[in-house]
Short mmCIF file of C-alpha atoms and ligand atoms in Angstrom, two decimals:
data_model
loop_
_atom_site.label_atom_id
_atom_site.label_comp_id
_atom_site.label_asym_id
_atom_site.label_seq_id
_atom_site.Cartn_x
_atom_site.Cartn_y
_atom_site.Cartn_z
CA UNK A 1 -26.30 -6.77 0.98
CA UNK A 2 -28.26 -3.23 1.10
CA UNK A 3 -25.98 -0.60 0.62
CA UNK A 4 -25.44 -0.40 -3.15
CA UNK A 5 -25.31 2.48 -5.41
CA UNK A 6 -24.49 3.15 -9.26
CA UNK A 7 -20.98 3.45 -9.82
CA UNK A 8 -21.92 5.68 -12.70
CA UNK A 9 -23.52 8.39 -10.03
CA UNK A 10 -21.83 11.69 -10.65
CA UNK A 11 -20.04 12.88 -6.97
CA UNK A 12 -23.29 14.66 -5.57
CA UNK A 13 -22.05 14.17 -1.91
CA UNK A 14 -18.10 14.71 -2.54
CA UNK A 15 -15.82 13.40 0.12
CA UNK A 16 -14.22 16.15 1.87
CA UNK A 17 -12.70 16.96 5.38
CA UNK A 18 -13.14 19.47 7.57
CA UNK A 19 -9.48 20.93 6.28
CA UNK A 20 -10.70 21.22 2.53
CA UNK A 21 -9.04 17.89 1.55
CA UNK A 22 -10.95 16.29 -1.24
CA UNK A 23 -10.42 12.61 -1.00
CA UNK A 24 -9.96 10.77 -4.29
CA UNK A 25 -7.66 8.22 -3.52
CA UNK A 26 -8.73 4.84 -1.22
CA UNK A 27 -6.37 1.87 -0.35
CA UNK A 28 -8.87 -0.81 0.58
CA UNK A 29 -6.93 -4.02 2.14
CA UNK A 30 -8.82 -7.13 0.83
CA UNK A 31 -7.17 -9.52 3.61
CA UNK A 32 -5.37 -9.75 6.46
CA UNK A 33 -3.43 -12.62 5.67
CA UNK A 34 0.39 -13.08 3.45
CA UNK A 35 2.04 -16.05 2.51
CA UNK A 36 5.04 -13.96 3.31
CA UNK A 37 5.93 -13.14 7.10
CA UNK A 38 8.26 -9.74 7.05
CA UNK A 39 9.70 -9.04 10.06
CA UNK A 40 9.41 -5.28 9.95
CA UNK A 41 5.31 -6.09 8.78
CA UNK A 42 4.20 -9.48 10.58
CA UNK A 43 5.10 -11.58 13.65
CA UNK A 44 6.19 -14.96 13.12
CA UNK A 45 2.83 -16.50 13.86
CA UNK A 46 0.19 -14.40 13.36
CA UNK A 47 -3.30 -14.50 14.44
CA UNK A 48 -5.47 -13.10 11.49
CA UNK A 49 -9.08 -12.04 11.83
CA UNK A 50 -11.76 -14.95 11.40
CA UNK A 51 -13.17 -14.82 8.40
CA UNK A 52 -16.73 -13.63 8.79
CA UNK A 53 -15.21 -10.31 10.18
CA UNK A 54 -13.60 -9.93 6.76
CA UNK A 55 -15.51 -7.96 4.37
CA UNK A 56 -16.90 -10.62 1.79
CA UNK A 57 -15.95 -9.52 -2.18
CA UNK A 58 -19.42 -8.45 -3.00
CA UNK A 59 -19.10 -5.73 0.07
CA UNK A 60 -16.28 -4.83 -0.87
CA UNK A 61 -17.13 -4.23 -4.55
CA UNK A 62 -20.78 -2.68 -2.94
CA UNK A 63 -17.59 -0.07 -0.91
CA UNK A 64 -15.83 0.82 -3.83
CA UNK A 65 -18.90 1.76 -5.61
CA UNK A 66 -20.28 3.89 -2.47
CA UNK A 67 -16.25 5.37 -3.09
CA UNK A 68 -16.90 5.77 -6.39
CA UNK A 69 -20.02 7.57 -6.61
CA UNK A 70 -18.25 9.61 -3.73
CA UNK A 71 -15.79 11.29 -5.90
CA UNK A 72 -13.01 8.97 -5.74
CA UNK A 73 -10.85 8.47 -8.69
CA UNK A 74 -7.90 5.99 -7.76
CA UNK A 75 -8.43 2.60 -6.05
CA UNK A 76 -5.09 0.13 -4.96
CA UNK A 77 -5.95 -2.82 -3.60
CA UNK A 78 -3.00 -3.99 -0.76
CA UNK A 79 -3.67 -6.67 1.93
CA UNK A 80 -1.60 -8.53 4.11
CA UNK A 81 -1.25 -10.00 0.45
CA UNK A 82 -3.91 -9.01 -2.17
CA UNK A 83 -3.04 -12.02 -4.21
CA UNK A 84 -3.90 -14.83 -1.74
CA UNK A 85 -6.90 -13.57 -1.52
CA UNK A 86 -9.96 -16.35 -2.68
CA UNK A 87 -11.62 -15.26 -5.74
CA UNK A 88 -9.29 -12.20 -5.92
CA UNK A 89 -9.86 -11.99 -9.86
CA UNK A 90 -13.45 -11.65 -9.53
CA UNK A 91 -12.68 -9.01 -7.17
CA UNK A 92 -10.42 -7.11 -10.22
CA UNK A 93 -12.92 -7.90 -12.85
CA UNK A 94 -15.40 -6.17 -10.76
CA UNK A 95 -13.42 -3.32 -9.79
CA UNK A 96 -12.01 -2.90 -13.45
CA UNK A 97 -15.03 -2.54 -15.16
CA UNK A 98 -15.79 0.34 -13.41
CA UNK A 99 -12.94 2.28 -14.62
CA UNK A 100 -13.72 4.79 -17.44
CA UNK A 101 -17.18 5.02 -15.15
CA UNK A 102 -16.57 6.73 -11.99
CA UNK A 103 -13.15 5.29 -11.63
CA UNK A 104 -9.82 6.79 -13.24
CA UNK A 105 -7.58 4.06 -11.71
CA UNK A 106 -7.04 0.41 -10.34
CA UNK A 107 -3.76 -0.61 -8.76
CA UNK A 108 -2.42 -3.06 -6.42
CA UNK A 109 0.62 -3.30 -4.03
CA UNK A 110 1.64 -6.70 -4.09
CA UNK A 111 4.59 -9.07 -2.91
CA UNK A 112 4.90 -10.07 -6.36
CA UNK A 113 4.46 -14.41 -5.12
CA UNK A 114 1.38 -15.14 -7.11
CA UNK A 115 2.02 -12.51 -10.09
CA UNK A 116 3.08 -15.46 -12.48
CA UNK A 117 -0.89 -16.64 -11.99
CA UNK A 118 -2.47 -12.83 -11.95
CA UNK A 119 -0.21 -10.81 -14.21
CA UNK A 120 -2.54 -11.23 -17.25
CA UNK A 121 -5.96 -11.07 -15.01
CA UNK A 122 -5.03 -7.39 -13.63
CA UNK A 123 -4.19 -6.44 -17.03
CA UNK A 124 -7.04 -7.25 -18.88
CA UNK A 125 -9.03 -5.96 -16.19
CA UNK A 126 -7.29 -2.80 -16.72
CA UNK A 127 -5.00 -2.42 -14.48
CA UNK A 128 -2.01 -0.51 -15.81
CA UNK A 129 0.72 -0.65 -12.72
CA UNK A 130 1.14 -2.16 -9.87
CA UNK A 131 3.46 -1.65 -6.71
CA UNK A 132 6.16 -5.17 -5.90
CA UNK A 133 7.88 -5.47 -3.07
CA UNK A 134 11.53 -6.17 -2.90
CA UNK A 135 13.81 -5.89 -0.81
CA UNK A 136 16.26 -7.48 -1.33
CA UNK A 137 17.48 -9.12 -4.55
CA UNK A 138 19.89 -12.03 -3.00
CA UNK A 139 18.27 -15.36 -2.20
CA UNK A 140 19.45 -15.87 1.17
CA UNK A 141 18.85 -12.22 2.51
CA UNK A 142 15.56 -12.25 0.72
CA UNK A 143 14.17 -15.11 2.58
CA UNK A 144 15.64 -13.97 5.82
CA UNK A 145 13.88 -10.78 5.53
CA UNK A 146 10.81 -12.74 4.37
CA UNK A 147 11.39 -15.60 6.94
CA UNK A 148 9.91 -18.01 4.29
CA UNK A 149 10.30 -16.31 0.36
CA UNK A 150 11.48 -17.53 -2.02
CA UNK A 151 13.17 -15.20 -4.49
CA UNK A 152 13.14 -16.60 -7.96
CA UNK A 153 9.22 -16.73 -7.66
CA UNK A 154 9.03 -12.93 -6.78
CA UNK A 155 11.52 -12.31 -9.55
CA UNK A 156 9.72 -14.60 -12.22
CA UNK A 157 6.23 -12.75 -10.94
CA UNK A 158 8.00 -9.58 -11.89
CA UNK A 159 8.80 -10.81 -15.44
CA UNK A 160 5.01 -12.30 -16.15
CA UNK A 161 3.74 -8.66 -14.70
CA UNK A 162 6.20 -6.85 -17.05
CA UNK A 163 5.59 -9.40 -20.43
CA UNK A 164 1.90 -8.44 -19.42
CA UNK A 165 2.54 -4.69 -20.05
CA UNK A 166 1.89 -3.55 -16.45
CA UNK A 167 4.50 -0.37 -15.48
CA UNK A 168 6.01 -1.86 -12.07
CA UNK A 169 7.29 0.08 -9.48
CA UNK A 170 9.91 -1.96 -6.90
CA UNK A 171 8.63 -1.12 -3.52
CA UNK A 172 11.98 -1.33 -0.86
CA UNK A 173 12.18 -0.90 2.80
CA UNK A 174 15.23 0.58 3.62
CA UNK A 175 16.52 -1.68 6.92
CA UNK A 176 19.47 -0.37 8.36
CA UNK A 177 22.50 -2.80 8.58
CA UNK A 178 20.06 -5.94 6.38
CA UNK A 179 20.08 -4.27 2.85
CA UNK A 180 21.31 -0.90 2.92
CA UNK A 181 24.60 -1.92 1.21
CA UNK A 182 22.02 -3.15 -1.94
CA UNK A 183 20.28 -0.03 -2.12
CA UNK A 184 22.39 1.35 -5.34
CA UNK A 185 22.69 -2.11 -6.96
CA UNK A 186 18.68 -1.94 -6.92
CA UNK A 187 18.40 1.49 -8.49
CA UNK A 188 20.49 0.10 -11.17
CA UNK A 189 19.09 -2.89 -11.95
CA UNK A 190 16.01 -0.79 -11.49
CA UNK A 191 16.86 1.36 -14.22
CA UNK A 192 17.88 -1.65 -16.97
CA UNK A 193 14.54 -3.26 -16.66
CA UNK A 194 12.26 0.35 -16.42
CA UNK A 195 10.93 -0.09 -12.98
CA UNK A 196 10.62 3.14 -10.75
CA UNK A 197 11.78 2.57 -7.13
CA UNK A 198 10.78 3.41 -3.85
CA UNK A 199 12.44 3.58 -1.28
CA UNK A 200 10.26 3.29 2.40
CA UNK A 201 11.58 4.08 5.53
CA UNK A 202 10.60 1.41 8.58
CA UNK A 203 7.43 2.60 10.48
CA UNK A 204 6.23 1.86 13.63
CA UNK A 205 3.19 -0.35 12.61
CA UNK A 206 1.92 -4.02 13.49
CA UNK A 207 2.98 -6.18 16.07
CA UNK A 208 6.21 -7.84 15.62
CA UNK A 209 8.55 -8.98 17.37
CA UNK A 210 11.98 -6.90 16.25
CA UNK A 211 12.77 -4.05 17.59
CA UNK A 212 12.89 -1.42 14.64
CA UNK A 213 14.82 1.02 16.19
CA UNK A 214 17.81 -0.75 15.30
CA UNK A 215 17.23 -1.19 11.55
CA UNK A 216 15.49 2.48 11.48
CA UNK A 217 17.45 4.00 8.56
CA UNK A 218 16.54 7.65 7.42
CA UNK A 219 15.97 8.72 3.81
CA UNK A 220 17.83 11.22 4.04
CA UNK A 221 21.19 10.33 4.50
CA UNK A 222 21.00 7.67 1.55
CA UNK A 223 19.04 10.18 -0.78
CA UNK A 224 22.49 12.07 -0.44
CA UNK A 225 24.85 8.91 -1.16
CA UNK A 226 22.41 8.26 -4.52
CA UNK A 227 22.39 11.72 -5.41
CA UNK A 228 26.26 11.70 -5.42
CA UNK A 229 26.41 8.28 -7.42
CA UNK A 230 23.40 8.73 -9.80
CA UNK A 231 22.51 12.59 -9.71
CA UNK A 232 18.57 13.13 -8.54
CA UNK A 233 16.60 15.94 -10.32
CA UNK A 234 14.11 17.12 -8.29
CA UNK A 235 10.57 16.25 -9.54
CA UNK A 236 7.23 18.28 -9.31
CA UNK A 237 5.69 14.80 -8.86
CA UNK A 238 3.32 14.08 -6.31
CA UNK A 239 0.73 11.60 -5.23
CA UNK A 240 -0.83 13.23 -2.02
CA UNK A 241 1.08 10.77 0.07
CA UNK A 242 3.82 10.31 1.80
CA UNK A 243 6.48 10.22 -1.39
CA UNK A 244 8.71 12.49 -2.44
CA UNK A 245 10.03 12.04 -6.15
CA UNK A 246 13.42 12.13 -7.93
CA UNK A 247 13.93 11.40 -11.90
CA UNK A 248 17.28 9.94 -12.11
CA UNK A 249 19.86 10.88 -13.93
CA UNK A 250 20.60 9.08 -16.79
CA UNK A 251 18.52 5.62 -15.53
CA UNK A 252 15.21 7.43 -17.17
CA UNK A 253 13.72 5.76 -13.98
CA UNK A 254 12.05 7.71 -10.90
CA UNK A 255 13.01 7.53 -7.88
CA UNK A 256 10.68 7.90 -4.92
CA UNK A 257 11.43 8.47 -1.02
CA UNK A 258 8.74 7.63 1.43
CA UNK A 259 8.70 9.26 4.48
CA UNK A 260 6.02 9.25 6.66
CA UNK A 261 8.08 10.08 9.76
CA UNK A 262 9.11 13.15 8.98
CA UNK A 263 5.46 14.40 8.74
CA UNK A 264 5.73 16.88 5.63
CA UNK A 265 2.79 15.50 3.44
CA UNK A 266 -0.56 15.95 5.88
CA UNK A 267 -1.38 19.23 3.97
CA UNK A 268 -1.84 17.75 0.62
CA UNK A 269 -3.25 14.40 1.98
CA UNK A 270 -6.17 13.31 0.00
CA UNK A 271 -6.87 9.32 0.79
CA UNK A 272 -8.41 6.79 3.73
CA UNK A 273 -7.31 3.33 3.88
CA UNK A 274 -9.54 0.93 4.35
CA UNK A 275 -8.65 -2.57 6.40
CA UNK A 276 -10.08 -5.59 5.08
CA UNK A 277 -12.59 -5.74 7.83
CA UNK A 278 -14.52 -2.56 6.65
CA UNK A 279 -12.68 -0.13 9.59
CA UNK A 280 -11.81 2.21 7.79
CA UNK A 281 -8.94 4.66 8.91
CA UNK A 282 -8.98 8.50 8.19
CA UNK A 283 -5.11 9.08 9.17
CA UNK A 284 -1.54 6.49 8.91
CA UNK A 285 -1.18 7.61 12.35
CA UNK A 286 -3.85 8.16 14.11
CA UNK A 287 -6.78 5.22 15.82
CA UNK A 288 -9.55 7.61 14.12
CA UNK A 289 -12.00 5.49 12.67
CA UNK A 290 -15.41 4.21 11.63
CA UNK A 291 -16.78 0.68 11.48
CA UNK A 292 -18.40 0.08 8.16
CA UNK A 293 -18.98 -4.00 8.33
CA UNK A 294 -22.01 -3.81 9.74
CA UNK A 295 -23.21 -0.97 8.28
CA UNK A 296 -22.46 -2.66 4.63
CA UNK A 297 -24.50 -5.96 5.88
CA UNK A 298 -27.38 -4.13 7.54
CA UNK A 299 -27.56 -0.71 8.25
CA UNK A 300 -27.96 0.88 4.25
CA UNK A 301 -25.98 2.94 2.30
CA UNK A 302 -27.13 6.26 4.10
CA UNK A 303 -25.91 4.57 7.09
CA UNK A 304 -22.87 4.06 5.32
CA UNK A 305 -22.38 7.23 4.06
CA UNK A 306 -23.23 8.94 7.75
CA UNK A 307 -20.34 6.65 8.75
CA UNK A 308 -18.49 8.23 6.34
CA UNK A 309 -19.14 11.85 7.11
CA UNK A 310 -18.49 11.53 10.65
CA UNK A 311 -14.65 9.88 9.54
CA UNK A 312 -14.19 13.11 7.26
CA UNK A 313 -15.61 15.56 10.11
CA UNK A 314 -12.92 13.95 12.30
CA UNK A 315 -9.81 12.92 10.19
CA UNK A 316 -6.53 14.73 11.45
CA UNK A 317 -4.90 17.56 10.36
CA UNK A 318 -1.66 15.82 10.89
CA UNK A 319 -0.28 12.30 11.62
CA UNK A 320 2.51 12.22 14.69
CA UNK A 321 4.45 9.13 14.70
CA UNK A 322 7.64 8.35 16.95
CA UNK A 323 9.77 5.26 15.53
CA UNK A 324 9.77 4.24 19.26
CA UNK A 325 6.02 4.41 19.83
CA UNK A 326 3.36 2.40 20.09
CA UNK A 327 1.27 1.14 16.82
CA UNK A 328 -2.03 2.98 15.99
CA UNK A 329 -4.52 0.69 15.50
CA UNK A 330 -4.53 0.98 11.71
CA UNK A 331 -1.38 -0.87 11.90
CA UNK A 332 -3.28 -3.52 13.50
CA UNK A 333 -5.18 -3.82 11.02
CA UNK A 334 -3.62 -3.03 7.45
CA UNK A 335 -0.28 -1.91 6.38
CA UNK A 336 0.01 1.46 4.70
CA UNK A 337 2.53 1.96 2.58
CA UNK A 338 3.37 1.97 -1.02
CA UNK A 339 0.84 4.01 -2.91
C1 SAM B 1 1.88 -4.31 3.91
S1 SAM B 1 2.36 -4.51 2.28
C2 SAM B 1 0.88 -5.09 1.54
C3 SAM B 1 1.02 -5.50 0.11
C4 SAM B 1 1.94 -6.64 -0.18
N1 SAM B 1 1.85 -7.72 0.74
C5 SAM B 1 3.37 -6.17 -0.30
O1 SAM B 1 4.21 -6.56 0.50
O2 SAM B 1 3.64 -5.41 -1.21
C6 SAM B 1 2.52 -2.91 1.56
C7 SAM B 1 3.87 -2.27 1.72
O3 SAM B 1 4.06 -1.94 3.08
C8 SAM B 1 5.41 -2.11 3.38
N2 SAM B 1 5.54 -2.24 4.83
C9 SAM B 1 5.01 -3.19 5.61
N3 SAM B 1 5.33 -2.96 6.91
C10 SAM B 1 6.07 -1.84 6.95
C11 SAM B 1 6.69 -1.09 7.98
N4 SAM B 1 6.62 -1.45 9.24
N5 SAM B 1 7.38 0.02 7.62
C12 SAM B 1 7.45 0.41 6.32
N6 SAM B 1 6.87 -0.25 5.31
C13 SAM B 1 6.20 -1.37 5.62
C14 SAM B 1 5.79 -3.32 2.61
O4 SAM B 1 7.16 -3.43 2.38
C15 SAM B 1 5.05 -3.13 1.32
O5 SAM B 1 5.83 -2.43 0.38
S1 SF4 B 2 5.04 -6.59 3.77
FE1 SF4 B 2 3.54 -7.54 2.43
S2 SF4 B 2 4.55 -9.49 1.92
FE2 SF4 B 2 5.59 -8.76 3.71
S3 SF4 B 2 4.51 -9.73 5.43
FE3 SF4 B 2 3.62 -7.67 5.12
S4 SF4 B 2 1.89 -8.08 3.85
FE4 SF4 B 2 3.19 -9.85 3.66
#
């Protein structure tokens, strides 16, 4: 592997677009696969990449620190499933020690399947929150959504994760008509065990076979049924993505609404996402691009960082999506949301 660099390099060669947007915030996907099979996320039977066209854990680690030394501050790991992942804990160790040197935070989104096992690994590594997703919190519906999950595992992740001291946010896709009627019982239950919620509305991405027209659900309407039951404060919150924040009343909880649709966070956006074959994606919705695999296994780090540049000189001003439309091609390769 040739492209390495310090991760203790100060950011000589900042990351920045061509409309002033400093990116400090990278979701790197570290696999394809999920021993979970949403039907809004994956099809049924997947085909994931071969292996060898996954980045290996030592490129990925040599990434992070090209990232790093680039000026970016906040790393979350995501997959498919991060957890499932072989040797996924060297991968944190790695990653962790480079926080307080070049690195200001390491998170993860994860289904929450394999947090009984990891919950103590990402927090000694230094991780401080992570994102779980759940959406639903009845057995039956749960594995229906899930085709194959099984609940009380998620839900006993959740405790290790929380006896380990990590802040967890509940990541839940809204699905119109399949677990709308549970969003208020979530905030609540939410709010007695200290978990911030999301709330994410369907996107077009992936291949699958549902149609998601017909479980599209907007925010909107069910920020105004929670802001009748709970009262929402408005907060100045903000993460440079697609989330829009609430404190809520009386839960001492936050409540977050993800909206990528509606296109009203492109100004502010300051991250790339990276797919766990080294493509890494400048916009959620748009097939701008640059291949960094080969690059990372042969071409150098200024090869790499050209790579880079010519991503920045070209990433969006603005993302476009249609809930009818066809999936960009980071949807083919990573899922997006969460962060
Ligand atoms: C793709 S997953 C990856 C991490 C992990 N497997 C998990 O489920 O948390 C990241 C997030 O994307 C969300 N997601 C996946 N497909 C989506 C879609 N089509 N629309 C909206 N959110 C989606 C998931 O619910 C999850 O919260
Ligand atoms: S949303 Fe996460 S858990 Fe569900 S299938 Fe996609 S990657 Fe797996």
């Amino acid at each position: 592997m040739s492209a390495t660099t310090s991760p203790a390099a100060s950011a000589e060669r900042p990351m920045i677009d061509s409309f002033g947007r400093r990116i400090s915030y990278v979701r790197m996907s570290v696999t394809d696969r999920c021993d979970l099979r949403c039907r809004y996320c994956m099809a049924e039977k997947m085909t994931f990449v071969p292996r060898q066209d996954v980045l290996s854990l030592e490129e990925i680690v040599a990434l992070a620190d090209i990232f790093i030394a680039r000026g970016v501050k906040r790393i979350r790991l995501t997959g498919g499933e991060p957890l499932v992942r072989k040797g996924i804990e060297h991968l944190i160790g790695a990653l962790g020690s480079r926080l307080g040197n070049g690195l200001d935070e390491l998170t993860m989104t994860t289904n929450g399947t394999q947090l009984g096992r990891y919950a103590e690994t990402l927090r000694s590594a230094g991780v401080r929150r992570i994102n779980v997703s759940l959406d639903s919190r009845d057995p039956e519906r749960f594995r229906h959504i899930t085709r194959r999950g099984e609940l009380a595992k998620v839900l006993a992740g959740i405790d290790s994760a929380a006896d380990a001291g990590l802040k967890i946010k509940i990541n839940m896709v809204a699905l119109h008509g399949v677990n709308d009627d549970e969003i208020a019982a979530m905030l609540r239950w939410c709010g007695s065990r200290g978990f911030d919620l999301s709330l994410i509305e369907t996107m077009p991405l992936g291949d699958v076979e549902d149609d998601r027209t017909d479980h599209y659900l907007p925010l909107s309407a069910v920020k105004a049924s929670l802001d009748r039951e709970f009262g929402l404060i408005p907060s100045l919150a903000r993460t440079g993505g697609p989330a829009r924040y609430w404190d809520v009343d009386g839960l001492g909880i936050r409540l977050g609404l993800i909206t990528p649709l509606t296109n009203n966070f492109c100004a502010g956006c300051n991250r790339i996402r990276v797919a766990a074959t080294g493509t890494v994606f400048g916009c959620l919705g748009h097939d701008q691009k640059v291949e960094l695999r080969d690059l990372l296994r042969s071409g150098g780090r200024d090869a790499v960082d050209g790579a880079l540049d010519r991503l920045l000189a070209g990433k969006p001003e603005r993302h476009a999506f249609r809930i009818d439309a066809a999936a960009p091609a980071v949807a083919r390769h990573m899922s997006v949301t969460g962060g």
